[in-house]
Amino acid sequence: ESDKKVFYISLAAAGGQKLDEEEEDEEEEEEKEEDEEEEEEVEQTLYDKLMWPAVFDIANGMDFENKKIEVIGVNNLIKHYQDKFNQHAACLNDLLETFIKDNPGHHFIDELPAYYEDDLGWAVKFSGPDLTHLTDPEWNDCCVWIALRPCTIKLANYDKFTVDALAYREHLRDQLSFHIPPLSVNMRNSSSVKEVDNVTPYKRSVAPAPLPPNPVCGNPVIVIQCDNQSYRGKTVTAAIGKYFQNTGEPVIIIVPNSSDIARVVEECDKLSDRQVTTYYPRPGRVITDEVTKLKQFLSEPVGVLVTDIHLFGGMQARNVICVRSLGVYDTNSVTRAIAQLIVIENKHYVKRVKDKKADIVV
C-alpha cells in the first residue's frame, strides 16, 4: 500500500483555461435595457465565481470523507496559487501545474478543459498542462490520471485544434509514459436525453461513442417554448407543478444564463409545498453557509435545487429542468439529466428541434 497522498483534482467548475476575464452573456445587449430597471447588484469577477466549490466537488468530498483521498476543486487551486504568489493566475494550467509540483503524490485530474474559448464559449485553441516534471526521479513512483473534457470547437479552428491535441496526446504517451485507453461506450443518460443533445449543430472534439442499449429507461424530453425572459421563472414553477406532482421528488433546475437565475429563484421561493435550495455565486453571501445548505440537500435530496451550469458540471440528476439551454452550454446542460429532461427555450430552438424531428414533446 502506497504511503503517498492521493489528490482527486476536480475541474468541473472551470469553464475553460482563461481566468482573467469575466463571463459574458450572448443576450447581454438585448437585455441591457430591461436589466437596468432592476435592482443593481455588485458585479462579480470570474475569480469570485470560481471561489464557489462545484456541487460535484462537495458531493465527492462527502463521499471521500475519512478516506485517504483529498478532493481539490478549482477554488482550492486558486487559494493555493494566491497564497504562494499573491497574484491571480492567467490560466487554469498555471494553477494546476503549481499545485501538483508543490504536492507530490498521486493525482487524478478530472474534467480538465485543455482549451481556450472565445466569447461565445467555442474552443479555439488546445492547451494541455506541462507535466514534464514527472520525468524527475522524485516522481518515479507517483501516478497521474487525466480525464480531458470534450468541447465544442469553432469550425475555423478545428483542424489546428485537433493537430495540437493529437501532438499533446503523443507527447504524454511517448515522452511521459502515459497509457491512453480507447473508450467505446458512452454516456450515463437515457437515449431520449442524448437525442436532444444530438440536434445541436456543433463540431465536437471527440466523436460521440455509441450508446449501449437502453442505458436508462428515460421519458420523452419535454420542450416548453418561452420567448419572454421575464416569464421564465413562472414557466419553471408551472412545469414543476405539472410534471413533478410528487412533492418529494427532487428536481434540479439549471440556469445557464446568469440574468435568469434571480427570476427563477424568486418564483421557486413561492412554492409552498416544496423545499427550495439555491446554490449559485452571489456577492455578499458566506460561501461556507451556502455549502452547508447544499450538503443538507445532497444528504436528503427532497424538493428543488436551483443552480447554474458551471457549479453543476460533472453531476447527474434524475430530473432536470434547463432554463434557456440554447447556445454555449447546450450540450453540458441537457446531459446532466438521467431520466427526465425539460427544456425551457425560445421559438428558434423549438423550430430547430422540430426540423430535426427529434423524439421530444413540445
CSV table of C-alpha atoms in Angstrom, one decimal:
chain,number,residue,atom,x,y,z
A,1,GLU,CA,0.0,0.0,0.0
A,2,SER,CA,1.4,3.4,-1.0
A,3,ASP,CA,2.1,5.9,1.7
A,4,LYS,CA,1.8,8.8,-0.7
A,5,LYS,CA,-1.2,11.1,-0.6
A,6,VAL,CA,-3.9,10.8,-3.2
A,7,PHE,CA,-5.4,14.0,-4.7
A,8,TYR,CA,-8.6,14.0,-6.6
A,9,ILE,CA,-8.4,17.2,-8.6
A,10,SER,CA,-11.9,18.1,-10.0
A,11,LEU,CA,-12.0,20.9,-12.5
A,12,ALA,CA,-15.8,20.7,-13.1
A,13,ALA,CA,-16.3,24.3,-12.1
A,14,ALA,CA,-13.9,25.7,-14.7
A,15,GLY,CA,-15.4,26.8,-18.0
A,16,GLY,CA,-12.0,26.8,-19.9
A,17,GLN,CA,-8.4,27.9,-19.5
A,18,LYS,CA,-9.0,31.6,-19.3
A,19,LEU,CA,-9.3,33.0,-15.8
A,20,ASP,CA,-8.7,36.7,-16.3
A,21,GLU,CA,-11.9,37.8,-18.0
A,22,GLU,CA,-15.5,38.0,-16.8
A,23,GLU,CA,-18.0,35.6,-18.3
A,24,GLU,CA,-20.1,37.3,-21.0
A,25,ASP,CA,-23.7,36.6,-21.9
A,26,GLU,CA,-24.7,36.3,-25.5
A,27,GLU,CA,-28.1,38.1,-24.8
A,28,GLU,CA,-26.5,40.9,-22.7
A,29,GLU,CA,-27.0,43.7,-25.2
A,30,GLU,CA,-30.7,43.0,-26.0
A,31,GLU,CA,-31.5,42.6,-22.3
A,32,LYS,CA,-29.4,45.5,-21.1
A,33,GLU,CA,-32.3,48.0,-21.0
A,34,GLU,CA,-34.5,45.6,-19.0
A,35,ASP,CA,-31.7,44.7,-16.6
A,36,GLU,CA,-31.1,48.4,-15.8
A,37,GLU,CA,-34.6,48.8,-14.5
A,38,GLU,CA,-34.0,46.0,-11.9
A,39,GLU,CA,-32.1,46.3,-8.6
A,40,GLU,CA,-28.5,46.8,-9.3
A,41,GLU,CA,-26.2,44.1,-7.9
A,42,VAL,CA,-22.4,44.2,-7.2
A,43,GLU,CA,-20.6,42.6,-10.2
A,44,GLN,CA,-18.6,39.5,-9.5
A,45,THR,CA,-15.4,38.8,-11.4
A,46,LEU,CA,-14.8,35.3,-12.8
A,47,TYR,CA,-12.3,34.7,-10.0
A,48,ASP,CA,-15.1,35.5,-7.4
A,49,LYS,CA,-17.4,33.0,-9.1
A,50,LEU,CA,-14.7,30.3,-9.2
A,51,MET,CA,-14.2,30.5,-5.4
A,52,TRP,CA,-17.6,28.7,-5.1
A,53,PRO,CA,-16.9,25.0,-4.9
A,54,ALA,CA,-18.7,22.9,-7.5
A,55,VAL,CA,-21.6,20.7,-6.4
A,56,PHE,CA,-19.5,17.8,-7.8
A,57,ASP,CA,-16.6,18.6,-5.5
A,58,ILE,CA,-18.8,18.9,-2.5
A,59,ALA,CA,-20.5,15.6,-3.2
A,60,ASN,CA,-17.2,13.9,-3.7
A,61,GLY,CA,-15.8,15.4,-0.5
A,62,MET,CA,-18.7,13.9,1.4
A,63,ASP,CA,-18.2,10.5,-0.2
A,64,PHE,CA,-14.4,10.6,0.4
A,65,GLU,CA,-14.6,11.9,4.0
A,66,ASN,CA,-12.4,9.9,6.4
A,67,LYS,CA,-10.6,8.3,3.4
A,68,LYS,CA,-7.1,8.8,2.2
A,69,ILE,CA,-8.3,10.9,-0.7
A,70,GLU,CA,-8.3,14.7,-0.7
A,71,VAL,CA,-10.8,16.4,-3.1
A,72,ILE,CA,-9.3,19.6,-4.6
A,73,GLY,CA,-11.6,21.9,-6.6
A,74,VAL,CA,-10.8,25.0,-8.7
A,75,ASN,CA,-11.3,27.2,-5.6
A,76,ASN,CA,-8.6,25.3,-3.7
A,77,LEU,CA,-6.2,25.7,-6.7
A,78,ILE,CA,-6.8,29.4,-6.7
A,79,LYS,CA,-6.2,29.8,-3.0
A,80,HIS,CA,-3.0,27.8,-3.2
A,81,TYR,CA,-1.7,29.9,-6.1
A,82,GLN,CA,-2.7,33.2,-4.4
A,83,ASP,CA,-1.1,32.2,-1.1
A,84,LYS,CA,2.1,31.4,-2.9
A,85,PHE,CA,2.4,34.2,-5.4
A,86,ASN,CA,0.0,36.8,-4.1
A,87,GLN,CA,-1.5,37.3,-7.5
A,88,HIS,CA,-4.0,35.8,-10.0
A,89,ALA,CA,-3.0,33.2,-12.4
A,90,ALA,CA,-3.6,33.8,-16.1
A,91,CYS,CA,-4.9,30.3,-16.9
A,92,LEU,CA,-6.1,27.1,-15.3
A,93,ASN,CA,-2.9,25.2,-16.3
A,94,ASP,CA,-0.9,27.6,-14.2
A,95,LEU,CA,-3.0,26.8,-11.2
A,96,LEU,CA,-2.9,23.0,-11.9
A,97,GLU,CA,0.9,22.8,-12.5
A,98,THR,CA,1.7,24.8,-9.4
A,99,PHE,CA,-0.4,22.7,-7.1
A,100,ILE,CA,0.8,19.4,-8.4
A,101,LYS,CA,4.5,20.3,-8.2
A,102,ASP,CA,4.0,21.6,-4.6
A,103,ASN,CA,2.1,18.5,-3.6
A,104,PRO,CA,3.9,15.3,-4.7
A,105,GLY,CA,1.7,12.2,-4.6
A,106,HIS,CA,-0.9,10.5,-6.8
A,107,HIS,CA,-3.1,12.9,-8.8
A,108,PHE,CA,-6.4,12.1,-10.5
A,109,ILE,CA,-7.2,15.2,-12.7
A,110,ASP,CA,-10.8,15.1,-13.8
A,111,GLU,CA,-12.8,17.3,-16.2
A,112,LEU,CA,-9.7,19.1,-17.5
A,113,PRO,CA,-10.7,21.7,-20.1
A,114,ALA,CA,-7.5,21.7,-22.1
A,115,TYR,CA,-8.6,24.6,-24.3
A,116,TYR,CA,-9.1,28.3,-24.6
A,117,GLU,CA,-12.6,29.7,-25.6
A,118,ASP,CA,-13.8,32.7,-27.5
A,119,ASP,CA,-16.5,34.9,-26.1
A,120,LEU,CA,-19.3,32.5,-27.2
A,121,GLY,CA,-17.7,29.6,-25.4
A,122,TRP,CA,-16.4,27.8,-28.5
A,123,ALA,CA,-13.0,26.2,-28.2
A,124,VAL,CA,-10.4,27.9,-30.4
A,125,LYS,CA,-7.0,26.7,-29.1
A,126,PHE,CA,-5.9,23.5,-27.5
A,127,SER,CA,-3.7,23.9,-24.4
A,128,GLY,CA,-2.7,21.0,-22.2
A,129,PRO,CA,-0.7,21.3,-18.9
A,130,ASP,CA,3.1,21.0,-18.8
A,131,LEU,CA,3.8,17.7,-16.9
A,132,THR,CA,7.4,17.3,-17.8
A,133,HIS,CA,8.3,17.3,-14.1
A,134,LEU,CA,7.0,13.8,-14.0
A,135,THR,CA,10.4,12.7,-15.5
A,136,ASP,CA,12.2,13.8,-12.4
A,137,PRO,CA,13.4,10.9,-10.1
A,138,GLU,CA,11.3,12.0,-7.2
A,139,TRP,CA,8.1,11.4,-9.2
A,140,ASN,CA,9.1,7.8,-10.3
A,141,ASP,CA,6.6,6.1,-8.0
A,142,CYS,CA,3.8,8.6,-8.5
A,143,CYS,CA,0.8,8.1,-10.7
A,144,VAL,CA,-1.2,10.7,-12.6
A,145,TRP,CA,-4.5,10.1,-14.3
A,146,ILE,CA,-6.0,12.7,-16.6
A,147,ALA,CA,-9.6,12.9,-18.0
A,148,LEU,CA,-9.9,15.6,-20.6
A,149,ARG,CA,-13.2,17.3,-21.0
A,150,PRO,CA,-14.7,17.1,-24.6
A,151,CYS,CA,-15.5,20.5,-26.1
A,152,THR,CA,-17.3,22.3,-28.9
A,153,ILE,CA,-14.8,23.6,-31.4
A,154,LYS,CA,-15.2,26.6,-33.7
A,155,LEU,CA,-15.0,25.2,-37.2
A,156,ALA,CA,-12.4,27.7,-38.4
A,157,ASN,CA,-10.0,26.4,-35.6
A,158,TYR,CA,-10.9,22.7,-35.8
A,159,ASP,CA,-8.0,21.4,-37.9
A,160,LYS,CA,-5.3,23.2,-35.9
A,161,PHE,CA,-7.0,22.3,-32.6
A,162,THR,CA,-7.1,18.6,-33.5
A,163,VAL,CA,-3.5,18.6,-34.7
A,164,ASP,CA,-2.3,20.2,-31.4
A,165,ALA,CA,-4.5,17.8,-29.3
A,166,LEU,CA,-3.0,14.8,-31.1
A,167,ALA,CA,0.5,16.1,-30.6
A,168,TYR,CA,-0.1,16.5,-26.9
A,169,ARG,CA,-1.6,13.1,-26.6
A,170,GLU,CA,1.5,11.6,-28.3
A,171,HIS,CA,3.8,13.6,-26.0
A,172,LEU,CA,2.0,12.2,-23.0
A,173,ARG,CA,2.3,8.6,-24.4
A,174,ASP,CA,5.8,8.7,-25.8
A,175,GLN,CA,7.7,11.1,-23.5
A,176,LEU,CA,5.8,10.7,-20.2
A,177,SER,CA,4.8,7.0,-20.4
A,178,PHE,CA,1.0,7.7,-20.2
A,179,HIS,CA,-1.3,4.9,-21.2
A,180,ILE,CA,-4.3,6.1,-23.2
A,181,PRO,CA,-7.1,3.5,-23.3
A,182,PRO,CA,-9.8,3.6,-26.0
A,183,LEU,CA,-13.3,4.4,-24.9
A,184,SER,CA,-16.0,2.6,-26.8
A,185,VAL,CA,-19.2,3.1,-24.8
A,186,ASN,CA,-20.6,6.5,-23.8
A,187,MET,CA,-23.0,8.3,-21.5
A,188,ARG,CA,-25.0,7.7,-18.4
A,189,ASN,CA,-28.0,9.4,-20.0
A,190,SER,CA,-31.2,7.9,-21.5
A,191,SER,CA,-31.5,7.7,-25.2
A,192,SER,CA,-34.1,10.4,-25.2
A,193,VAL,CA,-31.8,12.9,-23.5
A,194,LYS,CA,-29.0,12.1,-25.9
A,195,GLU,CA,-31.4,12.6,-28.8
A,196,VAL,CA,-31.9,16.2,-27.8
A,197,ASP,CA,-28.2,16.6,-27.4
A,198,ASN,CA,-27.6,15.4,-30.9
A,199,VAL,CA,-29.7,18.2,-32.5
A,200,THR,CA,-27.1,20.7,-31.7
A,201,PRO,CA,-25.0,21.5,-34.9
A,202,TYR,CA,-21.6,21.8,-33.2
A,203,LYS,CA,-18.4,20.1,-34.1
A,204,ARG,CA,-17.1,18.3,-31.1
A,205,SER,CA,-13.5,17.4,-30.0
A,206,VAL,CA,-14.4,13.7,-30.0
A,207,ALA,CA,-17.0,11.8,-31.9
A,208,PRO,CA,-19.9,10.6,-29.7
A,209,ALA,CA,-19.4,6.9,-28.7
A,210,PRO,CA,-22.3,4.6,-29.3
A,211,LEU,CA,-24.9,4.4,-26.6
A,212,PRO,CA,-25.4,1.0,-25.0
A,213,PRO,CA,-28.9,-0.5,-25.5
A,214,ASN,CA,-31.4,1.1,-23.1
A,215,PRO,CA,-28.9,2.6,-20.7
A,216,VAL,CA,-31.6,4.2,-18.7
A,217,CYS,CA,-35.4,4.0,-19.2
A,218,GLY,CA,-36.0,7.7,-19.8
A,219,ASN,CA,-39.1,9.6,-20.5
A,220,PRO,CA,-39.5,11.7,-23.7
A,221,VAL,CA,-37.8,15.1,-23.4
A,222,ILE,CA,-40.3,18.0,-23.0
A,223,VAL,CA,-39.5,21.3,-24.6
A,224,ILE,CA,-41.5,24.3,-23.4
A,225,GLN,CA,-41.5,27.5,-25.5
A,226,CYS,CA,-41.0,30.7,-23.6
A,227,ASP,CA,-39.8,33.7,-25.6
A,228,ASN,CA,-40.3,36.4,-22.8
A,229,GLN,CA,-37.4,36.3,-20.4
A,230,SER,CA,-39.5,37.8,-17.6
A,231,TYR,CA,-41.8,34.8,-17.6
A,232,ARG,CA,-39.1,32.1,-17.4
A,233,GLY,CA,-39.4,31.8,-13.6
A,234,LYS,CA,-43.2,31.4,-13.8
A,235,THR,CA,-42.7,28.8,-16.6
A,236,VAL,CA,-40.3,26.8,-14.3
A,237,THR,CA,-42.8,26.6,-11.4
A,238,ALA,CA,-45.6,25.7,-13.8
A,239,ALA,CA,-43.5,22.9,-15.2
A,240,ILE,CA,-42.7,21.6,-11.7
A,241,GLY,CA,-46.4,21.6,-10.8
A,242,LYS,CA,-47.5,19.8,-14.0
A,243,TYR,CA,-44.7,17.2,-14.5
A,244,PHE,CA,-43.5,16.6,-10.9
A,245,GLN,CA,-46.7,16.3,-8.9
A,246,ASN,CA,-44.9,14.2,-6.2
A,247,THR,CA,-43.7,17.0,-3.9
A,248,GLY,CA,-40.9,14.8,-2.5
A,249,GLU,CA,-39.4,14.1,-6.0
A,250,PRO,CA,-36.1,16.0,-6.3
A,251,VAL,CA,-35.8,18.4,-9.2
A,252,ILE,CA,-32.7,20.2,-10.3
A,253,ILE,CA,-33.1,23.5,-12.1
A,254,ILE,CA,-30.1,24.5,-14.2
A,255,VAL,CA,-29.9,28.1,-15.3
A,256,PRO,CA,-27.0,28.7,-17.7
A,257,ASN,CA,-27.9,32.4,-18.2
A,258,SER,CA,-27.0,34.4,-15.0
A,259,SER,CA,-29.6,37.1,-15.8
A,260,ASP,CA,-32.4,34.5,-15.5
A,261,ILE,CA,-31.4,32.9,-12.2
A,262,ALA,CA,-32.8,35.6,-9.9
A,263,ARG,CA,-36.2,35.4,-11.6
A,264,VAL,CA,-36.3,31.6,-11.3
A,265,VAL,CA,-35.3,31.7,-7.6
A,266,GLU,CA,-37.9,34.4,-6.9
A,267,GLU,CA,-40.7,32.2,-8.4
A,268,CYS,CA,-39.5,29.0,-6.8
A,269,ASP,CA,-39.5,30.6,-3.4
A,270,LYS,CA,-43.2,31.0,-3.8
A,271,LEU,CA,-43.7,27.2,-3.9
A,272,SER,CA,-45.4,26.5,-0.6
A,273,ASP,CA,-45.4,22.7,-1.0
A,274,ARG,CA,-41.7,22.2,-1.7
A,275,GLN,CA,-38.4,22.8,0.0
A,276,VAL,CA,-36.2,25.1,-2.2
A,277,THR,CA,-32.4,25.1,-2.0
A,278,THR,CA,-30.3,27.6,-4.0
A,279,TYR,CA,-26.6,27.3,-4.8
A,280,TYR,CA,-25.1,29.8,-7.2
A,281,PRO,CA,-22.5,32.6,-7.0
A,282,ARG,CA,-23.9,35.7,-5.3
A,283,PRO,CA,-22.0,38.7,-3.8
A,284,GLY,CA,-22.3,39.2,-0.1
A,285,ARG,CA,-23.0,35.5,0.7
A,286,VAL,CA,-20.9,33.5,3.1
A,287,ILE,CA,-19.8,30.6,0.9
A,288,THR,CA,-19.4,28.2,3.8
A,289,ASP,CA,-23.0,28.8,4.8
A,290,GLU,CA,-24.3,28.1,1.3
A,291,VAL,CA,-22.2,24.9,1.1
A,292,THR,CA,-23.8,23.7,4.4
A,293,LYS,CA,-27.2,24.1,2.9
A,294,LEU,CA,-26.2,22.3,-0.2
A,295,LYS,CA,-24.8,19.4,1.8
A,296,GLN,CA,-28.2,19.1,3.5
A,297,PHE,CA,-29.9,18.8,0.1
A,298,LEU,CA,-27.3,16.2,-1.1
A,299,SER,CA,-27.7,14.1,2.0
A,300,GLU,CA,-31.5,14.2,1.7
A,301,PRO,CA,-32.4,15.2,-1.9
A,302,VAL,CA,-36.0,16.4,-1.5
A,303,GLY,CA,-37.6,19.4,-3.2
A,304,VAL,CA,-35.9,21.7,-5.6
A,305,LEU,CA,-32.3,22.8,-6.2
A,306,VAL,CA,-31.6,25.9,-8.3
A,307,THR,CA,-28.1,26.2,-9.5
A,308,ASP,CA,-26.0,27.2,-12.6
A,309,ILE,CA,-24.3,25.0,-15.1
A,310,HIS,CA,-20.8,25.9,-14.0
A,311,LEU,CA,-21.4,24.7,-10.5
A,312,PHE,CA,-23.4,21.6,-11.5
A,313,GLY,CA,-21.0,20.5,-14.2
A,314,GLY,CA,-19.9,16.8,-13.8
A,315,MET,CA,-23.0,16.0,-11.7
A,316,GLN,CA,-26.1,14.0,-12.8
A,317,ALA,CA,-29.7,14.0,-11.6
A,318,ARG,CA,-32.8,12.0,-12.3
A,319,ASN,CA,-34.9,15.1,-13.1
A,320,VAL,CA,-33.5,18.2,-14.7
A,321,ILE,CA,-35.2,21.4,-15.9
A,322,CYS,CA,-32.9,23.5,-18.1
A,323,VAL,CA,-33.8,27.1,-18.5
A,324,ARG,CA,-32.7,28.6,-21.8
A,325,SER,CA,-30.0,26.0,-22.6
A,326,LEU,CA,-29.5,27.0,-26.2
A,327,GLY,CA,-26.0,28.1,-27.1
A,328,VAL,CA,-22.8,27.9,-25.3
A,329,TYR,CA,-23.7,25.4,-22.6
A,330,ASP,CA,-26.4,23.5,-24.5
A,331,THR,CA,-24.7,20.1,-24.5
A,332,ASN,CA,-23.4,20.4,-21.0
A,333,SER,CA,-26.9,21.4,-19.6
A,334,VAL,CA,-29.0,18.7,-21.2
A,335,THR,CA,-26.6,15.9,-20.5
A,336,ARG,CA,-27.0,16.5,-16.7
A,337,ALA,CA,-30.3,14.6,-16.9
A,338,ILE,CA,-30.5,10.9,-16.4
A,339,ALA,CA,-34.2,10.2,-16.9
A,340,GLN,CA,-36.5,13.2,-17.3
A,341,LEU,CA,-35.4,16.4,-19.0
A,342,ILE,CA,-37.4,19.5,-19.5
A,343,VAL,CA,-36.0,22.4,-21.6
A,344,ILE,CA,-37.5,25.9,-21.4
A,345,GLU,CA,-36.4,27.6,-24.6
A,346,ASN,CA,-37.3,30.2,-27.2
A,347,LYS,CA,-39.0,29.7,-30.6
A,348,HIS,CA,-35.7,29.4,-32.5
A,349,TYR,CA,-34.7,26.4,-30.5
A,350,VAL,CA,-38.2,24.8,-30.7
A,351,LYS,CA,-38.1,25.3,-34.5
A,352,ARG,CA,-34.7,23.7,-34.8
A,353,VAL,CA,-35.8,20.7,-32.7
A,354,LYS,CA,-38.9,20.2,-34.8
A,355,ASP,CA,-36.9,20.4,-38.0
A,356,LYS,CA,-34.6,17.7,-36.7
A,357,LYS,CA,-37.6,15.6,-35.9
A,358,ALA,CA,-36.1,14.7,-32.5
A,359,ASP,CA,-38.1,12.4,-30.3
A,360,ILE,CA,-39.5,15.0,-27.9
A,361,VAL,CA,-42.7,16.6,-26.7
A,362,VAL,CA,-43.2,20.3,-27.4
